[in-house]
Amino acid sequence: MSATVVDPDAPAPGQPPASPGDKHGAVTPREALRKLADGELGSVRVILMLALIWTIFTIAEDRFLTATNLTNLVLQIAAVGTISVGVVLVLLLGEIDLSVGAVSGLAGAVLAALSEKQGWGPVPAIAAALAVGALIGLFQGSIHTQLVIPSFIVTLAGLLTWQGAQLEVLGETGTINVTDKTIQDLTGTFFDPAIGWVLAAVCIALVAFESLGRRRRRGAAGLETEPVFTTAVRVGAAAAGIIVATAVLNADRGVPLAAVILIAFVAAFHYLTTRTTFGRHIYAVGGNAEAARRAGINVKRVRTIVFVLASTMAAAGGVLAASRLLAVGQASGGGDLLLLAIAGPVIAGVSLFGGRGGVSAALLGALVIGSISNGMDLLGLESSVKYMITGGVLLAAVVLDATARRRRADQGRV
């Protein structure tokens, strides 16, 4: 295997080079519009989309922007967002995992069965549920890479298989109530306002540290850096969002532990994908697998590990869902969970073609797709209408992604 030198801040394979508008790090309004159209300002696009969605639902239903409903929204997206973190990794490879919903349901069933029927403690039961997810990911990833079978076929078969296993674990009753207080507290714990503000301060410090550190690393590597003003605006906007969110949550029950868990997962996997060699290998494989292989990257190993991580995160989402719903049933992991877990990152800018996007899309995408679902619930829309609207939003996001990819290809920037 040949050695590879990886610059942590250089554009990843598959990522576009700096455009003329970036020559001096300045971004003109015209250049900003072009980047929005090309999907290079995914976070800005999502924030604009979120503002539009919140405006529409606020006009239609007064309760939408209340502190109580926004707190419920955070609790609702915790499980989906956690599953989406793993989905992002798979999408970065240009692959798909259709089994994450079923894996989350099976993991929840294992958790409930071990805790309620077998008398296991909460920690071993949670660890066993996560281990089940990891083993499923290892199995599916190995089948996909070693036998060279498309991932959507392997995971589609897994979807049916793990749904059957879930029914087997649940047994004849079909539903197991979760009564363990420690498991319930994963989504039932709310921090005092003072602790909430401390957590907010830590988040703001991490955002500032990451932004300044990125500038420093790019400067040290001889790469172009954005203007200080742009960095200050980005950090200031993030800080304002964190402060407003904390104030809203404190106005109701406080910052929920489930939100802290989701943000911790996003931060950890953001670090993994942007600051480690393995993370750069994910982008390299997703951008051009053959080029990555020629560069000495073990493509099969990277893909297998990503599927292990994705299934483990799906299991973690299943644990959070069981905690919030206080029960696991035959419908757990079913319904529109799979669609929402995949749609969120795609809507937030993760390309279905691989190599583009970031883990933060899991959080932003879950917020967008969760807001749509929450708003439609408040309006009392029929399930048929909700499915059609959610599917339409996903289709629109995919069309935008495909269009942006074609524009970049026409300009020779893919």
Short mmCIF file of C-alpha atoms in Angstrom, two decimals:
data_model
loop_
_atom_site.label_atom_id
_atom_site.label_comp_id
_atom_site.label_asym_id
_atom_site.label_seq_id
_atom_site.Cartn_x
_atom_site.Cartn_y
_atom_site.Cartn_z
CA MET A 1 0.00 0.00 0.00
CA SER A 2 1.37 3.36 -0.95
CA ALA A 3 1.46 6.14 1.55
CA THR A 4 -0.83 9.10 1.08
CA VAL A 5 -0.40 12.58 2.46
CA VAL A 6 -3.74 14.11 3.36
CA ASP A 7 -4.21 17.81 3.80
CA PRO A 8 -7.10 18.22 6.24
CA ASP A 9 -8.31 21.43 4.60
CA ALA A 10 -7.62 20.82 0.94
CA PRO A 11 -10.67 20.17 -1.27
CA ALA A 12 -11.56 16.50 -1.15
CA PRO A 13 -11.66 14.44 -4.31
CA GLY A 14 -14.93 15.20 -5.97
CA GLN A 15 -15.10 18.64 -4.41
CA PRO A 16 -14.92 21.65 -6.73
CA PRO A 17 -11.81 23.83 -6.88
CA ALA A 18 -11.96 27.43 -5.86
CA SER A 19 -13.94 29.49 -8.36
CA PRO A 20 -12.80 32.86 -9.75
CA GLY A 21 -15.11 34.59 -7.33
CA ASP A 22 -13.09 33.11 -4.47
CA LYS A 23 -9.79 34.49 -5.75
CA HIS A 24 -9.36 36.85 -2.85
CA GLY A 25 -11.70 35.02 -0.48
CA ALA A 26 -14.49 37.55 -1.16
CA VAL A 27 -17.93 36.37 -2.24
CA THR A 28 -20.00 38.77 -4.36
CA PRO A 29 -23.83 38.57 -4.35
CA ARG A 30 -23.72 37.07 -7.85
CA GLU A 31 -21.19 34.50 -6.72
CA ALA A 32 -23.32 33.69 -3.67
CA LEU A 33 -26.38 33.07 -5.90
CA ARG A 34 -24.28 30.83 -8.14
CA LYS A 35 -23.08 28.85 -5.14
CA LEU A 36 -26.64 28.47 -3.90
CA ALA A 37 -27.70 27.16 -7.31
CA ASP A 38 -24.72 24.77 -7.37
CA GLY A 39 -25.45 23.49 -3.86
CA GLU A 40 -22.20 24.89 -2.41
CA LEU A 41 -23.96 26.89 0.32
CA GLY A 42 -26.08 24.05 1.61
CA SER A 43 -26.46 25.47 5.14
CA VAL A 44 -27.68 28.85 3.87
CA ARG A 45 -30.14 27.16 1.52
CA VAL A 46 -31.50 25.04 4.36
CA ILE A 47 -31.83 28.02 6.71
CA LEU A 48 -33.77 29.92 4.03
CA MET A 49 -35.96 26.88 3.48
CA LEU A 50 -36.52 26.52 7.23
CA ALA A 51 -37.48 30.19 7.53
CA LEU A 52 -40.02 29.77 4.72
CA ILE A 53 -41.50 26.62 6.28
CA TRP A 54 -41.77 28.19 9.74
CA THR A 55 -43.39 31.31 8.26
CA ILE A 56 -46.02 29.28 6.41
CA PHE A 57 -46.93 27.12 9.41
CA THR A 58 -46.92 30.10 11.79
CA ILE A 59 -49.45 31.87 9.56
CA ALA A 60 -51.54 28.71 9.31
CA GLU A 61 -51.34 27.67 12.98
CA ASP A 62 -50.62 29.98 15.94
CA ARG A 63 -49.29 27.15 18.11
CA PHE A 64 -46.42 26.28 15.77
CA LEU A 65 -43.83 28.72 17.13
CA THR A 66 -44.72 28.29 20.82
CA ALA A 67 -42.00 27.13 23.20
CA THR A 68 -43.94 23.96 24.00
CA ASN A 69 -44.32 22.93 20.36
CA LEU A 70 -40.69 23.73 19.50
CA THR A 71 -39.56 21.64 22.47
CA ASN A 72 -41.73 18.79 21.21
CA LEU A 73 -40.20 19.29 17.77
CA VAL A 74 -36.70 18.85 19.21
CA LEU A 75 -37.77 15.64 20.93
CA GLN A 76 -39.40 14.37 17.72
CA ILE A 77 -36.29 14.85 15.58
CA ALA A 78 -33.82 13.34 18.08
CA ALA A 79 -34.26 9.75 16.86
CA VAL A 80 -34.53 10.63 13.16
CA GLY A 81 -31.55 12.99 13.36
CA THR A 82 -29.43 10.32 15.06
CA ILE A 83 -30.26 7.81 12.32
CA SER A 84 -29.54 10.46 9.68
CA VAL A 85 -25.99 10.92 11.04
CA GLY A 86 -25.19 7.39 9.87
CA VAL A 87 -27.14 7.87 6.65
CA VAL A 88 -24.94 10.87 5.81
CA LEU A 89 -21.82 8.69 5.95
CA VAL A 90 -23.36 6.17 3.55
CA LEU A 91 -24.53 8.91 1.18
CA LEU A 92 -21.02 10.40 1.16
CA LEU A 93 -19.88 7.11 -0.33
CA GLY A 94 -22.51 7.40 -3.05
CA GLU A 95 -24.30 4.38 -1.56
CA ILE A 96 -27.69 3.92 0.12
CA ASP A 97 -28.85 1.99 3.20
CA LEU A 98 -32.54 1.08 3.04
CA SER A 99 -32.40 -0.97 6.24
CA VAL A 100 -31.77 1.79 8.81
CA GLY A 101 -35.45 2.03 9.78
CA ALA A 102 -35.77 -1.72 10.30
CA VAL A 103 -32.45 -1.83 12.20
CA SER A 104 -33.67 0.91 14.55
CA GLY A 105 -36.89 -1.05 15.18
CA LEU A 106 -34.99 -4.29 15.84
CA ALA A 107 -32.54 -2.53 18.16
CA GLY A 108 -35.44 -1.02 20.10
CA ALA A 109 -37.06 -4.45 20.36
CA VAL A 110 -33.81 -5.99 21.63
CA LEU A 111 -33.49 -3.19 24.17
CA ALA A 112 -37.05 -3.64 25.44
CA ALA A 113 -36.90 -7.45 25.51
CA LEU A 114 -33.63 -7.57 27.44
CA SER A 115 -34.69 -4.83 29.85
CA GLU A 116 -38.28 -5.88 30.50
CA LYS A 117 -38.31 -9.64 29.89
CA GLN A 118 -34.78 -10.69 30.79
CA GLY A 119 -34.18 -8.24 33.62
CA TRP A 120 -31.00 -6.73 32.18
CA GLY A 121 -29.81 -3.38 33.50
CA PRO A 122 -30.29 -0.33 31.26
CA VAL A 123 -26.61 0.05 30.33
CA PRO A 124 -26.06 -3.59 29.23
CA ALA A 125 -29.40 -3.56 27.40
CA ILE A 126 -28.47 -0.37 25.51
CA ALA A 127 -25.00 -1.77 24.74
CA ALA A 128 -26.57 -4.98 23.39
CA ALA A 129 -28.93 -2.98 21.17
CA LEU A 130 -26.00 -0.99 19.75
CA ALA A 131 -23.98 -4.19 19.29
CA VAL A 132 -26.86 -5.69 17.27
CA GLY A 133 -26.77 -2.64 15.01
CA ALA A 134 -22.99 -2.87 14.60
CA LEU A 135 -23.12 -6.58 13.73
CA ILE A 136 -25.86 -5.96 11.16
CA GLY A 137 -23.76 -3.21 9.60
CA LEU A 138 -20.72 -5.51 9.51
CA PHE A 139 -22.77 -8.25 7.86
CA GLN A 140 -24.37 -6.02 5.24
CA GLY A 141 -21.15 -4.09 4.58
CA SER A 142 -19.20 -7.32 4.09
CA ILE A 143 -21.82 -8.75 1.71
CA HIS A 144 -21.80 -5.49 -0.26
CA THR A 145 -18.03 -5.17 -0.55
CA GLN A 146 -16.86 -8.78 -0.73
CA LEU A 147 -19.52 -10.04 -3.16
CA VAL A 148 -19.76 -6.71 -5.03
CA ILE A 149 -23.55 -6.55 -4.69
CA PRO A 150 -25.18 -3.09 -4.93
CA SER A 151 -25.86 -1.68 -1.50
CA PHE A 152 -29.52 -0.96 -2.20
CA ILE A 153 -30.16 -4.66 -2.92
CA VAL A 154 -28.30 -5.85 0.19
CA THR A 155 -29.99 -3.34 2.47
CA LEU A 156 -33.42 -3.89 0.84
CA ALA A 157 -33.09 -7.56 1.71
CA GLY A 158 -31.95 -6.48 5.16
CA LEU A 159 -35.03 -4.30 5.56
CA LEU A 160 -37.29 -7.34 5.24
CA THR A 161 -35.02 -9.61 7.26
CA TRP A 162 -34.65 -7.28 10.25
CA GLN A 163 -38.37 -6.51 10.27
CA GLY A 164 -38.97 -10.24 10.61
CA ALA A 165 -36.37 -10.48 13.37
CA GLN A 166 -38.08 -7.59 15.17
CA LEU A 167 -41.42 -9.46 15.14
CA GLU A 168 -39.66 -12.56 16.46
CA VAL A 169 -38.02 -10.64 19.33
CA LEU A 170 -41.29 -8.92 20.29
CA GLY A 171 -43.07 -12.27 20.50
CA GLU A 172 -46.80 -12.90 20.55
CA THR A 173 -47.69 -9.73 22.46
CA GLY A 174 -46.35 -7.57 19.62
CA THR A 175 -45.56 -4.69 21.97
CA ILE A 176 -43.23 -4.31 24.95
CA ASN A 177 -43.57 -1.33 27.27
CA VAL A 178 -40.35 0.34 28.42
CA THR A 179 -40.60 0.99 32.16
CA ASP A 180 -36.94 1.38 33.11
CA LYS A 181 -36.46 4.93 34.37
CA THR A 182 -32.89 5.29 33.10
CA ILE A 183 -33.97 4.45 29.55
CA GLN A 184 -36.99 6.74 29.83
CA ASP A 185 -34.77 9.57 31.06
CA LEU A 186 -32.79 9.59 27.80
CA THR A 187 -35.60 11.67 26.29
CA GLY A 188 -37.41 12.63 29.48
CA THR A 189 -34.63 14.65 31.11
CA PHE A 190 -34.62 18.45 30.86
CA PHE A 191 -31.82 20.60 32.23
CA ASP A 192 -32.26 23.62 34.48
CA PRO A 193 -32.00 27.00 32.68
CA ALA A 194 -28.55 27.70 34.19
CA ILE A 195 -27.18 24.40 32.86
CA GLY A 196 -28.85 25.12 29.53
CA TRP A 197 -26.96 28.41 29.25
CA VAL A 198 -23.70 26.69 30.16
CA LEU A 199 -24.30 24.15 27.39
CA ALA A 200 -25.09 27.01 25.00
CA ALA A 201 -21.82 28.74 25.91
CA VAL A 202 -19.91 25.51 25.29
CA CYS A 203 -21.56 25.11 21.87
CA ILE A 204 -20.74 28.71 20.89
CA ALA A 205 -17.13 28.26 22.03
CA LEU A 206 -16.82 25.06 19.96
CA VAL A 207 -18.23 26.80 16.86
CA ALA A 208 -15.80 29.70 17.28
CA PHE A 209 -12.89 27.35 17.96
CA GLU A 210 -13.68 25.27 14.86
CA SER A 211 -14.07 28.33 12.60
CA LEU A 212 -10.87 30.00 13.80
CA GLY A 213 -9.00 26.71 13.75
CA ARG A 214 -10.06 26.11 10.17
CA ARG A 215 -8.75 29.54 9.17
CA ARG A 216 -5.47 28.88 10.91
CA ARG A 217 -5.02 25.45 9.31
CA ARG A 218 -5.80 26.75 5.82
CA GLY A 219 -3.39 29.64 6.31
CA ALA A 220 -0.66 27.33 7.56
CA ALA A 221 -1.21 25.06 4.52
CA GLY A 222 -0.93 28.00 2.12
CA LEU A 223 -4.61 27.77 1.09
CA GLU A 224 -6.97 30.68 0.58
CA THR A 225 -8.83 31.83 3.67
CA GLU A 226 -12.13 33.63 3.89
CA PRO A 227 -12.18 37.24 5.15
CA VAL A 228 -12.26 37.72 8.92
CA PHE A 229 -15.59 39.51 8.53
CA THR A 230 -17.14 36.43 6.90
CA THR A 231 -15.88 34.23 9.72
CA ALA A 232 -17.24 36.68 12.29
CA VAL A 233 -20.65 36.75 10.58
CA ARG A 234 -20.80 32.95 10.46
CA VAL A 235 -19.86 32.57 14.14
CA GLY A 236 -22.18 35.40 15.14
CA ALA A 237 -25.12 33.87 13.25
CA ALA A 238 -24.49 30.48 14.83
CA ALA A 239 -24.21 32.06 18.29
CA ALA A 240 -27.46 33.97 17.78
CA GLY A 241 -29.23 30.79 16.73
CA ILE A 242 -27.93 28.88 19.75
CA ILE A 243 -28.92 31.68 22.14
CA VAL A 244 -32.44 31.96 20.70
CA ALA A 245 -32.91 28.18 20.75
CA THR A 246 -31.76 27.98 24.38
CA ALA A 247 -34.06 30.80 25.42
CA VAL A 248 -37.03 29.12 23.71
CA LEU A 249 -36.31 25.74 25.29
CA ASN A 250 -35.77 27.31 28.73
CA ALA A 251 -39.15 29.03 28.37
CA ASP A 252 -40.76 25.59 28.38
CA ARG A 253 -39.19 22.57 30.13
CA GLY A 254 -35.53 23.39 29.52
CA VAL A 255 -32.86 22.00 27.20
CA PRO A 256 -33.63 18.28 26.70
CA LEU A 257 -30.94 15.64 27.14
CA ALA A 258 -32.04 14.12 23.81
CA ALA A 259 -30.97 17.33 22.03
CA VAL A 260 -27.57 17.22 23.75
CA ILE A 261 -27.13 13.58 22.66
CA LEU A 262 -28.01 14.40 19.04
CA ILE A 263 -25.68 17.41 18.93
CA ALA A 264 -22.89 15.37 20.52
CA PHE A 265 -23.27 12.71 17.82
CA VAL A 266 -23.22 15.38 15.09
CA ALA A 267 -20.10 17.02 16.59
CA ALA A 268 -18.28 13.70 16.98
CA PHE A 269 -18.96 12.57 13.40
CA HIS A 270 -18.22 16.06 12.06
CA TYR A 271 -14.79 15.73 13.68
CA LEU A 272 -14.42 12.20 12.28
CA THR A 273 -15.21 13.25 8.71
CA THR A 274 -13.29 16.55 8.65
CA ARG A 275 -10.30 16.07 10.95
CA THR A 276 -9.24 12.44 10.53
CA THR A 277 -7.63 10.49 7.73
CA PHE A 278 -10.51 8.03 7.75
CA GLY A 279 -12.96 10.88 7.18
CA ARG A 280 -10.94 12.12 4.21
CA HIS A 281 -10.97 8.59 2.85
CA ILE A 282 -14.79 8.58 2.98
CA TYR A 283 -14.91 11.69 0.78
CA ALA A 284 -12.21 10.29 -1.50
CA VAL A 285 -14.08 7.01 -2.03
CA GLY A 286 -17.36 8.84 -2.55
CA GLY A 287 -15.79 11.30 -4.99
CA ASN A 288 -13.98 8.73 -7.13
CA ALA A 289 -13.59 5.17 -5.85
CA GLU A 290 -11.12 4.13 -8.54
CA ALA A 291 -8.89 7.16 -7.93
CA ALA A 292 -9.05 6.45 -4.21
CA ARG A 293 -8.05 2.83 -4.78
CA ARG A 294 -5.11 3.89 -6.94
CA ALA A 295 -4.05 6.31 -4.20
CA GLY A 296 -3.69 3.37 -1.85
CA ILE A 297 -6.95 3.65 0.07
CA ASN A 298 -8.53 0.35 1.10
CA VAL A 299 -11.93 1.08 -0.45
CA LYS A 300 -13.62 -2.10 0.79
CA ARG A 301 -12.48 -1.45 4.35
CA VAL A 302 -13.75 2.13 4.28
CA ARG A 303 -17.14 1.06 2.92
CA THR A 304 -17.55 -1.76 5.42
CA ILE A 305 -16.72 0.49 8.39
CA VAL A 306 -19.17 3.12 7.16
CA PHE A 307 -21.98 0.57 7.01
CA VAL A 308 -21.08 -0.55 10.55
CA LEU A 309 -21.27 3.06 11.77
CA ALA A 310 -24.54 3.68 9.91
CA SER A 311 -26.27 0.65 11.41
CA THR A 312 -24.91 1.48 14.87
CA MET A 313 -26.36 4.98 14.60
CA ALA A 314 -29.65 3.48 13.42
CA ALA A 315 -29.64 1.33 16.57
CA ALA A 316 -28.93 4.43 18.68
CA GLY A 317 -31.90 6.12 17.01
CA GLY A 318 -34.01 3.08 17.89
CA VAL A 319 -32.99 3.38 21.54
CA LEU A 320 -34.00 7.06 21.60
CA ALA A 321 -37.31 6.27 19.88
CA ALA A 322 -38.07 3.54 22.44
CA SER A 323 -37.23 5.97 25.24
CA ARG A 324 -39.51 8.68 23.89
CA LEU A 325 -42.48 6.45 23.03
CA LEU A 326 -42.09 4.34 26.22
CA ALA A 327 -42.74 1.21 24.19
CA VAL A 328 -41.57 -0.81 21.20
CA GLY A 329 -44.13 -2.37 18.87
CA GLN A 330 -44.43 -4.00 15.50
CA ALA A 331 -44.65 -0.57 13.83
CA SER A 332 -41.43 0.70 15.44
CA GLY A 333 -38.89 1.58 12.76
CA GLY A 334 -41.58 1.43 10.08
CA GLY A 335 -43.89 3.99 8.53
CA ASP A 336 -42.11 7.01 7.14
CA LEU A 337 -39.03 6.74 9.40
CA LEU A 338 -36.76 5.48 6.62
CA LEU A 339 -37.98 8.17 4.24
CA LEU A 340 -37.44 10.92 6.80
CA ALA A 341 -33.96 9.66 7.79
CA ILE A 342 -32.79 9.73 4.16
CA ALA A 343 -34.76 12.77 3.04
CA GLY A 344 -33.35 15.05 5.76
CA PRO A 345 -29.67 14.91 4.71
CA VAL A 346 -30.56 15.09 1.01
CA ILE A 347 -32.70 18.18 1.58
CA ALA A 348 -29.82 19.70 3.57
CA GLY A 349 -27.37 19.30 0.71
CA VAL A 350 -25.79 15.84 0.95
CA SER A 351 -25.43 14.53 -2.58
CA LEU A 352 -26.92 11.16 -3.49
CA PHE A 353 -23.99 10.79 -5.90
CA GLY A 354 -21.38 10.80 -3.12
CA GLY A 355 -18.47 12.99 -2.05
CA ARG A 356 -20.42 16.16 -1.21
CA GLY A 357 -22.05 17.32 2.01
CA GLY A 358 -21.35 17.20 5.73
CA VAL A 359 -22.62 15.60 8.92
CA SER A 360 -24.27 18.83 10.06
CA ALA A 361 -26.82 18.13 7.32
CA ALA A 362 -28.24 15.41 9.56
CA LEU A 363 -29.22 18.04 12.15
CA LEU A 364 -30.42 20.69 9.70
CA GLY A 365 -32.25 18.17 7.54
CA ALA A 366 -33.98 16.61 10.54
CA LEU A 367 -35.06 20.09 11.61
CA VAL A 368 -36.52 20.82 8.16
CA ILE A 369 -38.27 17.50 7.66
CA GLY A 370 -39.38 17.45 11.32
CA SER A 371 -40.84 20.96 11.00
CA ILE A 372 -42.86 19.88 7.97
CA SER A 373 -44.17 16.81 9.76
CA ASN A 374 -44.87 18.72 12.98
CA GLY A 375 -46.65 21.53 11.16
CA MET A 376 -48.83 19.13 9.20
CA ASP A 377 -49.74 17.31 12.43
CA LEU A 378 -50.83 20.62 13.98
CA LEU A 379 -52.95 21.34 10.91
CA GLY A 380 -54.54 17.90 11.22
CA LEU A 381 -53.73 16.85 7.66
CA GLU A 382 -54.52 13.31 6.54
CA SER A 383 -51.65 10.82 6.40
CA SER A 384 -52.11 10.51 2.66
CA VAL A 385 -51.51 14.24 2.24
CA LYS A 386 -48.48 14.15 4.57
CA TYR A 387 -46.87 11.34 2.59
CA MET A 388 -47.40 13.15 -0.71
CA ILE A 389 -46.01 16.46 0.60
CA THR A 390 -42.99 14.82 2.21
CA GLY A 391 -42.31 12.79 -0.93
CA GLY A 392 -42.64 15.93 -3.04
CA VAL A 393 -40.10 17.77 -0.89
CA LEU A 394 -37.67 14.88 -1.21
CA LEU A 395 -38.12 14.74 -4.98
CA ALA A 396 -37.52 18.49 -5.22
CA ALA A 397 -34.30 18.14 -3.19
CA VAL A 398 -33.06 15.31 -5.42
CA VAL A 399 -33.88 17.29 -8.57
CA LEU A 400 -31.92 20.27 -7.21
CA ASP A 401 -28.99 18.00 -6.39
CA ALA A 402 -29.00 16.40 -9.85
CA THR A 403 -29.32 19.79 -11.55
CA ALA A 404 -26.45 21.26 -9.54
CA ARG A 405 -24.31 18.22 -10.34
CA ARG A 406 -25.01 18.62 -14.06
CA ARG A 407 -24.16 22.34 -13.90
CA ARG A 408 -20.85 21.54 -12.22
CA ALA A 409 -20.14 18.84 -14.82
CA ASP A 410 -20.88 21.26 -17.67
CA GLN A 411 -18.43 23.70 -16.11
CA GLY A 412 -15.80 20.99 -15.65
CA ARG A 413 -15.92 21.28 -11.86
CA VAL A 414 -16.85 17.67 -10.93
#
